[in-house]
Short mmCIF file of C-alpha atoms in Angstrom, two decimals:
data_model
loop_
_atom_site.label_atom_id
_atom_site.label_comp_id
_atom_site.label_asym_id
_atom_site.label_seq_id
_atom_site.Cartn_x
_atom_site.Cartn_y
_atom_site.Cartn_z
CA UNK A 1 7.80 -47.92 6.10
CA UNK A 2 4.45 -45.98 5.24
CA UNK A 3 1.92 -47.53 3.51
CA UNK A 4 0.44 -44.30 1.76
CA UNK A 5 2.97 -44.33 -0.93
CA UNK A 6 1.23 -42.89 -4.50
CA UNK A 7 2.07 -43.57 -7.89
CA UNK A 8 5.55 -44.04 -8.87
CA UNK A 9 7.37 -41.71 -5.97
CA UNK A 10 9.62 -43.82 -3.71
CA UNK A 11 10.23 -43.54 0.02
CA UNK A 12 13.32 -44.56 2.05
CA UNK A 13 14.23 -44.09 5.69
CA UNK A 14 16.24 -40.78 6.19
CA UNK A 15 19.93 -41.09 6.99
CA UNK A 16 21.68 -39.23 9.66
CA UNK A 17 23.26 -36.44 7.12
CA UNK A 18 19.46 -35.20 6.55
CA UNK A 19 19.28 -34.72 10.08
CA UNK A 20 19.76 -30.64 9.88
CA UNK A 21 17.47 -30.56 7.11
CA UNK A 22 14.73 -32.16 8.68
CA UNK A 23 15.56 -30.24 12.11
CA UNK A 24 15.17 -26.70 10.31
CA UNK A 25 12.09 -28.06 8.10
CA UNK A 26 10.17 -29.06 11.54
CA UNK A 27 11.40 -25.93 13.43
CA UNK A 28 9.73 -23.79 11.09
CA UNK A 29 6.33 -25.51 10.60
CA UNK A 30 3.71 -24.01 12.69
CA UNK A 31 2.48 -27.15 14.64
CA UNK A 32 5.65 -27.70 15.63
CA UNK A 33 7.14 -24.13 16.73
CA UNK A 34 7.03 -24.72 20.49
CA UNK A 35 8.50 -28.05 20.55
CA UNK A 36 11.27 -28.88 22.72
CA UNK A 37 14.94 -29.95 20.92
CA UNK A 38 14.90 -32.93 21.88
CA UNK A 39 10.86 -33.93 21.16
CA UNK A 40 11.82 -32.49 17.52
CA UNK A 41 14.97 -34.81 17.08
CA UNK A 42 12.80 -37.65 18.16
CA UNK A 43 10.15 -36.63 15.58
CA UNK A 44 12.40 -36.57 12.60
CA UNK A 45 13.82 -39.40 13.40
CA UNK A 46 10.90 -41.01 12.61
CA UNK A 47 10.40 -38.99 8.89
CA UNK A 48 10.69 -40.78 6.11
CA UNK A 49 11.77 -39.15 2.82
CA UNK A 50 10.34 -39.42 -0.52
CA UNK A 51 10.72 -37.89 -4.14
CA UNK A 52 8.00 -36.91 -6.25
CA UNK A 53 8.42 -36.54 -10.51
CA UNK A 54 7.06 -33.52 -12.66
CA UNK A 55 3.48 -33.71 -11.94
CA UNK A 56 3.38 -36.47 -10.41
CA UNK A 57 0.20 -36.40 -7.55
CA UNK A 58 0.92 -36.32 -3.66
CA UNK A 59 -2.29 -36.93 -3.18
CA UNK A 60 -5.96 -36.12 -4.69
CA UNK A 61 -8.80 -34.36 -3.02
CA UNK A 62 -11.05 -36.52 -0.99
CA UNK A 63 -8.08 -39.40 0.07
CA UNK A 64 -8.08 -40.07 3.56
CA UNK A 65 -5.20 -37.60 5.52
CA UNK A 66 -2.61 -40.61 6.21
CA UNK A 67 0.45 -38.10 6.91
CA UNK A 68 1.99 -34.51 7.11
CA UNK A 69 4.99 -33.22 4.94
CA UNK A 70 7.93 -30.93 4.55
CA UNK A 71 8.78 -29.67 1.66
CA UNK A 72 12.20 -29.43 1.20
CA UNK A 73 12.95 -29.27 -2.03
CA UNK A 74 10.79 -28.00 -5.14
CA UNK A 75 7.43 -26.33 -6.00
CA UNK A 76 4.06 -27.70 -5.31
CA UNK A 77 0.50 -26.80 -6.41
CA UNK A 78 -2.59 -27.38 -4.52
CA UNK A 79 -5.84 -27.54 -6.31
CA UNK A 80 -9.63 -27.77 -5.14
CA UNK A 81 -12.64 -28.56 -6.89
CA UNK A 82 -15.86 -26.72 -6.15
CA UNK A 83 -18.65 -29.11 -6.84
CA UNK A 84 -21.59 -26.38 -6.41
CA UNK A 85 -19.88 -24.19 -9.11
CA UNK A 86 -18.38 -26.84 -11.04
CA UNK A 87 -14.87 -24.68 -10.81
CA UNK A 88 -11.60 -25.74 -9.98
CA UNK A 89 -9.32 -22.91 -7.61
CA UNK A 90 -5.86 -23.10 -6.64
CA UNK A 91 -5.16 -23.09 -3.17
CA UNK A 92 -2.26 -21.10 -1.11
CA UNK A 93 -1.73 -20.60 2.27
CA UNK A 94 -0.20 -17.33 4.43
CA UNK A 95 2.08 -19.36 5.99
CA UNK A 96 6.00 -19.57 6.49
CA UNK A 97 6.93 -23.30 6.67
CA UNK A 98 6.66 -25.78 3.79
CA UNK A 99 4.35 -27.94 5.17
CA UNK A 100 1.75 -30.11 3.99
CA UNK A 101 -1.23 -31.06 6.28
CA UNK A 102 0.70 -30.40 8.89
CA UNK A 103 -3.02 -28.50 10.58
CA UNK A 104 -4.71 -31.25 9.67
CA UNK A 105 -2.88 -34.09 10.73
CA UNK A 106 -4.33 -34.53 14.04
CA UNK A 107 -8.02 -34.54 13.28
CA UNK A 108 -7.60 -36.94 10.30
CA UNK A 109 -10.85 -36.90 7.76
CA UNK A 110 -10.52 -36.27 3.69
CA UNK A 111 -8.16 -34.22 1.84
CA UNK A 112 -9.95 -30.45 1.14
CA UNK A 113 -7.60 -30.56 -1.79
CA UNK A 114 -4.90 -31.99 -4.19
CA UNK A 115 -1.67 -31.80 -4.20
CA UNK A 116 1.31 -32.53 -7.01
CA UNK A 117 4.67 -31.54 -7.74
CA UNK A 118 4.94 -29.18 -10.32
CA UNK A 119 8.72 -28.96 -10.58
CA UNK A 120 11.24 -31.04 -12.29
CA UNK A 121 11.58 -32.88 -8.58
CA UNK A 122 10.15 -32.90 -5.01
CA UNK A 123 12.05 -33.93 -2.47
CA UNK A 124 9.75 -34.55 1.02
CA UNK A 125 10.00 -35.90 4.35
CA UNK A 126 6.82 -37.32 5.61
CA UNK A 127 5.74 -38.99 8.46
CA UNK A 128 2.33 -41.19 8.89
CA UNK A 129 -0.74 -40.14 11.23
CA UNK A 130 -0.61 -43.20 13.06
CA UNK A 131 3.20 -42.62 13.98
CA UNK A 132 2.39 -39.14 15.24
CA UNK A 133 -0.62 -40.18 16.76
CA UNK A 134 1.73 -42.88 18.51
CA UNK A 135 4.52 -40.79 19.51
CA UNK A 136 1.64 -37.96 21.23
CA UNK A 137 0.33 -40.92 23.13
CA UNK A 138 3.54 -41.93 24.42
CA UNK A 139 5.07 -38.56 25.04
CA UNK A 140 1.89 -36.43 26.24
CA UNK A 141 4.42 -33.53 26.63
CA UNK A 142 4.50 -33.09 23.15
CA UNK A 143 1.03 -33.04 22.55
CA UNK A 144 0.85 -30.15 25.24
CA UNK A 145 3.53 -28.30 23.42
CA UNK A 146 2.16 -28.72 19.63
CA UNK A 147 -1.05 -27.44 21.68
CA UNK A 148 0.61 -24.24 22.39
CA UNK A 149 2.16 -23.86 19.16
CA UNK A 150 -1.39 -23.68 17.31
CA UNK A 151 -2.42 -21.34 19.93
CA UNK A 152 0.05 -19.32 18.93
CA UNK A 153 -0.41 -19.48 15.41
CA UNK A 154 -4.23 -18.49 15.72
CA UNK A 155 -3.68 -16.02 17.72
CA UNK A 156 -1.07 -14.44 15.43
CA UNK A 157 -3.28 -15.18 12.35
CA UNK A 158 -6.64 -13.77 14.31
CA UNK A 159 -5.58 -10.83 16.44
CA UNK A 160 -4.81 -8.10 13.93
CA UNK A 161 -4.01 -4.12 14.96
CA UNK A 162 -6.65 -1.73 14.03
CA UNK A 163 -5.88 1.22 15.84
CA UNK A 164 -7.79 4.34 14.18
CA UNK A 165 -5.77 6.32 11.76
CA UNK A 166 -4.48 9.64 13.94
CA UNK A 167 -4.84 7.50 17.00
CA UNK A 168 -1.54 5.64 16.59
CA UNK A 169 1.03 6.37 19.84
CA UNK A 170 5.06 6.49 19.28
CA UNK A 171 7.16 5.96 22.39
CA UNK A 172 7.56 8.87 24.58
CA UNK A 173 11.08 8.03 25.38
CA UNK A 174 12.76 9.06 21.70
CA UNK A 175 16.17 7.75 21.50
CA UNK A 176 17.56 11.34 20.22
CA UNK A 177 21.14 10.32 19.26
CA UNK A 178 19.26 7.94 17.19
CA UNK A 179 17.01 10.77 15.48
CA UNK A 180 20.20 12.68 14.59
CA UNK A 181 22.23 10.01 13.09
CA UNK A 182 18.98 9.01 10.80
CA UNK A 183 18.11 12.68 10.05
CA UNK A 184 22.17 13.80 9.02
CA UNK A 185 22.34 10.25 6.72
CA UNK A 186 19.39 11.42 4.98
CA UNK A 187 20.23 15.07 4.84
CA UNK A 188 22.57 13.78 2.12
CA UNK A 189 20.04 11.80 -0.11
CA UNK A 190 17.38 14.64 0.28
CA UNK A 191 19.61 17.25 -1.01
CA UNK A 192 20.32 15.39 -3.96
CA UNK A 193 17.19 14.37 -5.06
CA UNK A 194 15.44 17.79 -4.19
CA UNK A 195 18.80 19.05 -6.63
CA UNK A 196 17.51 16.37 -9.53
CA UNK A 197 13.54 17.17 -9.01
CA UNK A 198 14.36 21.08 -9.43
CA UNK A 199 16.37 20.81 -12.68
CA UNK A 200 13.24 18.64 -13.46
CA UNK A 201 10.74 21.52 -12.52
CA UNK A 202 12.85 24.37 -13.97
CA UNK A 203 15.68 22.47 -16.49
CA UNK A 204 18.32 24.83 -14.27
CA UNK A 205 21.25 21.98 -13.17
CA UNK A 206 22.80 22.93 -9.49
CA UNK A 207 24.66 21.09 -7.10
CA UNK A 208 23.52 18.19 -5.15
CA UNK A 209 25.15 19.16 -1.67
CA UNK A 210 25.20 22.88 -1.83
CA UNK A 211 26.00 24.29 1.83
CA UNK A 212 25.46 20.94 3.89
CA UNK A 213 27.27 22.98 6.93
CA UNK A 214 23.59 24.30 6.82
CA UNK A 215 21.49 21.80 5.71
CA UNK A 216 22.77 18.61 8.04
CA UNK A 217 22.48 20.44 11.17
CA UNK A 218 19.15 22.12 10.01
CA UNK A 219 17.83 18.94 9.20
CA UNK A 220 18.59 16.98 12.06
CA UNK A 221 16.37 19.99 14.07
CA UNK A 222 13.68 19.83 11.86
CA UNK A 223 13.53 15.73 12.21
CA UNK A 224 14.24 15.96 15.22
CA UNK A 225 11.23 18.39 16.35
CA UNK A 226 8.96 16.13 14.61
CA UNK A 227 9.55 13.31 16.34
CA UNK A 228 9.81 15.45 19.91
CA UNK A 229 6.68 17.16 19.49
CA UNK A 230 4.64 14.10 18.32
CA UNK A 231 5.94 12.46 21.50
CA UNK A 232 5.39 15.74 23.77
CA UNK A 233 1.62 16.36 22.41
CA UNK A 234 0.79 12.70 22.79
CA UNK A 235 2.53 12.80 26.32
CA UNK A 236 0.27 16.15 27.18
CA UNK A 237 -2.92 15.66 25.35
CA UNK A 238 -5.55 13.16 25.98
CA UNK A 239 -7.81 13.74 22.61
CA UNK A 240 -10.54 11.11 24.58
CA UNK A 241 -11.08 13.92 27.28
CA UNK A 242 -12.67 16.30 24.28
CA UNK A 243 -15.86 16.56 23.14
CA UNK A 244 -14.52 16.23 19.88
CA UNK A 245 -11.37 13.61 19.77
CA UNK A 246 -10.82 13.16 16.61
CA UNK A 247 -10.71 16.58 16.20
CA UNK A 248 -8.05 17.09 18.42
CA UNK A 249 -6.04 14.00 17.17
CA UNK A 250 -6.32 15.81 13.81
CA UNK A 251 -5.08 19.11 15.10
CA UNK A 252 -1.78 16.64 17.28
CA UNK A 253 -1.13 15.35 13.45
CA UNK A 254 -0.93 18.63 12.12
CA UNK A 255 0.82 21.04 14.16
CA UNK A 256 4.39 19.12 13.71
CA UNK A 257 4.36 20.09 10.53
CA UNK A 258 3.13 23.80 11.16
CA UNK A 259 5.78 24.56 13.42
CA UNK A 260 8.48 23.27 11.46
CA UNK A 261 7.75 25.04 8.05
CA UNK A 262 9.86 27.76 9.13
CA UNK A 263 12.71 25.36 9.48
CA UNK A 264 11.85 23.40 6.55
CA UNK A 265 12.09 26.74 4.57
CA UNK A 266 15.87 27.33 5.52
CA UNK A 267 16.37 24.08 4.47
CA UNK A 268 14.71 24.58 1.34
CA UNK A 269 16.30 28.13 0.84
CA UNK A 270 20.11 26.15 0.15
CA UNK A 271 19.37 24.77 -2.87
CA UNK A 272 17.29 27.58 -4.39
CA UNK A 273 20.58 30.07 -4.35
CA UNK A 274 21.11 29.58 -8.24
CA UNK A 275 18.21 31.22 -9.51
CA UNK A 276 17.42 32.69 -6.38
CA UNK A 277 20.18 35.54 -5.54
CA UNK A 278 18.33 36.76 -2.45
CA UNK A 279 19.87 36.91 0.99
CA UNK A 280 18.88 33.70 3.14
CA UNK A 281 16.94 36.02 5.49
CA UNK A 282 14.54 36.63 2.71
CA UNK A 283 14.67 33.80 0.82
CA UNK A 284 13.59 31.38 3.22
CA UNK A 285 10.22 32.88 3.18
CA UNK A 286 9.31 32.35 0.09
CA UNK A 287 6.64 29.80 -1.15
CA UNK A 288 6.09 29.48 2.68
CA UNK A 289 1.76 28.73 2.24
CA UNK A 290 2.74 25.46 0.26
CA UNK A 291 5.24 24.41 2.34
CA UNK A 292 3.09 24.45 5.33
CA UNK A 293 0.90 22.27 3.09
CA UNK A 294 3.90 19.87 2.15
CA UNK A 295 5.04 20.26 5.84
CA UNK A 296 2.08 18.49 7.30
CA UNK A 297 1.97 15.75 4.69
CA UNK A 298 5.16 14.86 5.53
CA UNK A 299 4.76 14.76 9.19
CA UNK A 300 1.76 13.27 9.23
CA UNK A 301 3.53 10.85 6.58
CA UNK A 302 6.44 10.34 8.68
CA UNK A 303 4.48 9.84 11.76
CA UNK A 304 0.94 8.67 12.10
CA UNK A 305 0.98 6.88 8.52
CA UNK A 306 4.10 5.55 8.60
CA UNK A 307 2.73 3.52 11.90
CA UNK A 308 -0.65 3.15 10.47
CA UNK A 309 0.26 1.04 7.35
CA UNK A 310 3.31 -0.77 9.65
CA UNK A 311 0.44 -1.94 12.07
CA UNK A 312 -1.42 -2.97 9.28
CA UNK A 313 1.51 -4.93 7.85
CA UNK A 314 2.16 -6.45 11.05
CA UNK A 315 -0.11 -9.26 10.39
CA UNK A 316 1.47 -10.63 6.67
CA UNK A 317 5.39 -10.35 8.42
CA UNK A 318 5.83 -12.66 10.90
CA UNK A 319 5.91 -10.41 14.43
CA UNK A 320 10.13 -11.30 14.90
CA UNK A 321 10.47 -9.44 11.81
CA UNK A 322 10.41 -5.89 12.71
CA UNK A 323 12.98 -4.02 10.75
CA UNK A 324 10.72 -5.45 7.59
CA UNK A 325 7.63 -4.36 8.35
CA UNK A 326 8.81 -0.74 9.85
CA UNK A 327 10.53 -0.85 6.27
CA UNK A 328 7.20 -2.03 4.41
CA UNK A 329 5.16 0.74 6.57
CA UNK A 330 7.46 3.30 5.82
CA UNK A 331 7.47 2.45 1.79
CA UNK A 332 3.68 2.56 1.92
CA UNK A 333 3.41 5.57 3.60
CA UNK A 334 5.89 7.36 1.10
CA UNK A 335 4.02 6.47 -1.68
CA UNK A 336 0.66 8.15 -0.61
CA UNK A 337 2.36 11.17 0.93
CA UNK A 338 4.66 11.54 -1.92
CA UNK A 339 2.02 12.05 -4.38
CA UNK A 340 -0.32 14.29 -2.12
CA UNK A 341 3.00 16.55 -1.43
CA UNK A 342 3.57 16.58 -4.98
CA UNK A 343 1.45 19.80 -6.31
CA UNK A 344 2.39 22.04 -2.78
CA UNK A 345 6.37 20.83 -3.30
CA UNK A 346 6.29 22.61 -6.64
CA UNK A 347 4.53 25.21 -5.93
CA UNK A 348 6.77 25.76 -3.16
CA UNK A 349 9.93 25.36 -5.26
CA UNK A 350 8.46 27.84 -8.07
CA UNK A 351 8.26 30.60 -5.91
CA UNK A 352 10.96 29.92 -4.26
CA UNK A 353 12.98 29.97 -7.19
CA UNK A 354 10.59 32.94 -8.75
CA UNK A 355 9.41 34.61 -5.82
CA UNK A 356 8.96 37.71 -8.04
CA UNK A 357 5.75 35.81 -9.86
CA UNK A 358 2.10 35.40 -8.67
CA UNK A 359 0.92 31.53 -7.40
CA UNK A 360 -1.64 32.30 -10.18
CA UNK A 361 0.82 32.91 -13.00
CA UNK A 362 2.98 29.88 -11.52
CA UNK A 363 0.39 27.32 -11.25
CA UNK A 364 -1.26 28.20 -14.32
CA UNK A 365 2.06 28.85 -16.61
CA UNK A 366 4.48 27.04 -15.21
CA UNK A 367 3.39 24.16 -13.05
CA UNK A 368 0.37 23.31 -15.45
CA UNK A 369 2.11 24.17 -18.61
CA UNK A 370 4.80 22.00 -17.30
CA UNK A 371 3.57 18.82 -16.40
CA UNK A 372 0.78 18.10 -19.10
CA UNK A 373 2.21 14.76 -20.48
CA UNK A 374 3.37 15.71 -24.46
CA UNK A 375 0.98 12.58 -25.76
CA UNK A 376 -2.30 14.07 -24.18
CA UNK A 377 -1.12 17.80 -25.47
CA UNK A 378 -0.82 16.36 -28.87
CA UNK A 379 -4.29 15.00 -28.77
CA UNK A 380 -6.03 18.05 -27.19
CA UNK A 381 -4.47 20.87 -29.28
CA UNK A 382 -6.64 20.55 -32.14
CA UNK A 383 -9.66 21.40 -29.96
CA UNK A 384 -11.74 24.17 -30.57
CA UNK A 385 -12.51 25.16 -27.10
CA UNK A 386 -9.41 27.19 -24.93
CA UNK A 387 -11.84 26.46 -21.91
CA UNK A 388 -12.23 22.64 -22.32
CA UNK A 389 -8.13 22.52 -22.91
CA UNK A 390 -7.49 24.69 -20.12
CA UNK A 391 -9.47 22.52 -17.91
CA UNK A 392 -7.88 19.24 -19.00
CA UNK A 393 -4.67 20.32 -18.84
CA UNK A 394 -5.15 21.69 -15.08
CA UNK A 395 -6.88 17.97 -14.08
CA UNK A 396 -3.56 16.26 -15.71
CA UNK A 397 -0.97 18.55 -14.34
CA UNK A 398 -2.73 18.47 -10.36
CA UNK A 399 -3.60 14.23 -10.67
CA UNK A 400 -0.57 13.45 -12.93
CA UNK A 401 2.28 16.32 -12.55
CA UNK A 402 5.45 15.71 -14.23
CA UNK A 403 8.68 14.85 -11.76
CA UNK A 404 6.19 13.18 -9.38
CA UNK A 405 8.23 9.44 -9.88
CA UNK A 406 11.07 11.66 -8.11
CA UNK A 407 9.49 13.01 -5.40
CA UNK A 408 7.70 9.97 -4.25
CA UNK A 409 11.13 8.05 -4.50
CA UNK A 410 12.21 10.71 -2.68
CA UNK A 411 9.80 10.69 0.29
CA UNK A 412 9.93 6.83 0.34
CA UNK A 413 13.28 6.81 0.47
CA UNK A 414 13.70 9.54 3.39
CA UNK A 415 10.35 7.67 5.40
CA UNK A 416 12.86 4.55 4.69
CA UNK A 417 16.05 5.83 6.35
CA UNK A 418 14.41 8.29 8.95
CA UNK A 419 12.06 5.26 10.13
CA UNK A 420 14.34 2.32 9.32
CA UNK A 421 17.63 3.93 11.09
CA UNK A 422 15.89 5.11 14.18
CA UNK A 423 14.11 1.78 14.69
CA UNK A 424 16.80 0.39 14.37
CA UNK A 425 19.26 2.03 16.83
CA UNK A 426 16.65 1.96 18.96
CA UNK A 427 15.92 -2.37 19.14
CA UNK A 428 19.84 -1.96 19.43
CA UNK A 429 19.54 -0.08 22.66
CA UNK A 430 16.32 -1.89 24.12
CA UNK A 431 18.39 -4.82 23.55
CA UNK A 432 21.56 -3.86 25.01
CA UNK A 433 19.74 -2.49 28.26
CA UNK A 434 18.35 -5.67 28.49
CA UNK A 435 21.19 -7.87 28.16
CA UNK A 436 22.67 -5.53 30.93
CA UNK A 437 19.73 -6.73 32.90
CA UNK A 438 20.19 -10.07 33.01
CA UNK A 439 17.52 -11.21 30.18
CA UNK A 440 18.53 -14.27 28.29
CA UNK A 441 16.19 -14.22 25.87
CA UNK A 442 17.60 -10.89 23.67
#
């Protein structure tokens, strides 16, 4: 039994039905992530457990480390006390497993903080330094193993991805049948939320799948071509032999979405055919300098961001956990692009709708007159000045314009299945492929 019991918590040996428990607990804690089965069933079997009360202390800041822990049951709070401000700071950790001092273990020395149970009750397993110290010296294999497992941990809290924004690099070899299944599933939930943004913009209800014949296979082109020409210019253009790289990593961002606006403006043209009685050949022109705009947000969005803030994230998820940070990559990119596509999507979607007006007379009298928020119109429309109204009004429409909640649920959304589906299908296929190769670790 361990003699580093506090206070009034009690500690008995742990009995063969806690056996899982204590199995998943150690599996999970980072000192222990490289340990072999059967060095892991030989640690827990030498874990006590122990249950703490409501705020009852583990330990206090400054006690000498006698043990690790696993937490598995209950909430904890770790607190240190700053003796050269005189402040107390809670302490937290980036880290998956439950574990108390399980880093600190080894080395021994004082406690950097304290620890008590904050919950109605704790339930531990714990195990003594001088049993693990014991077990290292009789099993060296272990310590050579718990050795790799904080290598691994550093190197997985140390090494982070910076790669330049612009200078991120997709796979060359796009899974196509992939592309297409993403791009026709969200075919569906664009067209409806482009149907409940317009009636937004104009107050003009219309369908929210109005010729889908045109619009799934459309779309599934214009995703499509993003993804193949991002793959063929990075495939055919080394920006590093230029003079000016970034330059030319700017211009491999862009043109995606330049050469799909006409595409983009088909696809646009199907849901404008309730206000907008023109012939498709004409229609799909219209509000085409915006688009572009929109166009390369969106690619860029969809592309280069989208793997900029996922590489970023890579470092808070845990590196198994793909699908979740492709996911929290693709959320974060959908936020910034939807708002900067926000202004060029309406203007887009005016004209479209009114090609007969000026961008002048759309911006100023319909975007701007559109989107001011009612509270701030109240407030200014006592002023004396047209000027100083006018110019308010213009700052809140462009930085605040109304419907923009939709459209960046919209883009995050479409980043979320576009992104999500294809990566996806594609670990699928990388792991089937290597499966059929023999690998026994998929």
């Amino acid at each position: 039994m361990p003699s580093f019991l506090l206070g009034r918590s009690k500690s008995y040996t742990v009995s063969s039905t806690d056996s899982q428990s204590r199995q998943r607990l150690l599996e999970s804690c980072e000192i222990f992530q490289s340990i072999e089965p059967e060095f892991l069933k030989e640690i827990s079997e030498r874990m006590t457990a122990r249950n703490l009360a409501k705020n009852e202390m583990l330990f206090e800041q400054g006690d000498s480390i006698k043990g690790f822990y696993l937490l598995e049951e209950g909430r904890i709070k770790r607190k240190t006390y700053d003796e050269e401000s005189g402040r107390h700071h809670e302490v937290t950790f980036p880290l998956e497993a439950k574990s108390i001092n399980s880093m600190r273990v080894i080395g021994g020395g004082k406690q950097p903080n304290s620890v008590k149970c904050i919950s109605a009750r704790c339930r531990l397993y714990e195990m003594s330094r001088h049993d693990l110290l014991s077990l290292l010296r009789q099993q060296p294999d272990i310590a050579i193993q718990i050795a790799e497992g904080l290598s691994k941990e550093v190197r997985r809290g140390t090494g982070k991805f910076v790669t330049p924004f612009l200078r991120q690099k997709q796979q060359t070899d796009i899974n196509y049948p992939a592309v297409a299944i993403a791009a026709g599933t969200e075919s569906y939930y664009r067209s409806a939320l482009n149907a409940v943004l317009n009636a937004r913009l104009t107050g003009v209800k219309s369908k929210y799948f109005p010729k889908m014949h045109i619009q799934v296979p459309t779309r599934i082109s214009y995703i499509t071509g993003f993804k193949g020409l991002r793959a063929a210019f990075e495939e055919n253009v080394n920006p590093e032999e230029f003079s000016s790289p970034t330059a030319v990593s700017l211009g491999m961002a862009i043109a995606p979405g330049i050469i799909m606006t006409p595409i983009s403006g088909v696809l646009e043209a199907t849901n404008a055919g309730h206000m907008n009685t023109e012939s498709m050949a004409t229609r799909w022109l219209r509000g085409a300098v915006p688009r572009g705009a929109r166009e390369i947000i969106f690619g860029v969005g969809l592309n280069q961001m989208s793997d900029f803030f996922e590489e970023r994230l890579t470092y808070w998820f845990n590196s198994e956990h793909k699908v979740a940070t492709n996911m929290a990559g693709s959320i974060a990119a959908g936020v910034v692009s939807g708002y900067l596509s926000h202004v060029p999507h309406n203007m887009s979607t005016y004209k479209l709708l009114e090609p007969h007006r000026t961008y002048r007379d759309l911006y100023m009298n319909q975007f701007v007159r559109s989107s001011v928020p009612p509270a701030l119109e109240d407030n200014i429309r006592s002023w004396s000045s047209q000027t100083s109204k006018n110019v308010v009004r213009v700052i809140a429409a462009t930085l605040f314009p109304r419907g923009l909640l939709i459209r960046t649920t919209q883009i995050v959304g479409s980043f979320m299945i576009l992104n999500g589906t294809i990566n996806y299908l594609s670990l699928k296929e990388h792991e089937k492929i290597q499966r059929a190769m023999g690998n026994p670790h998929v």
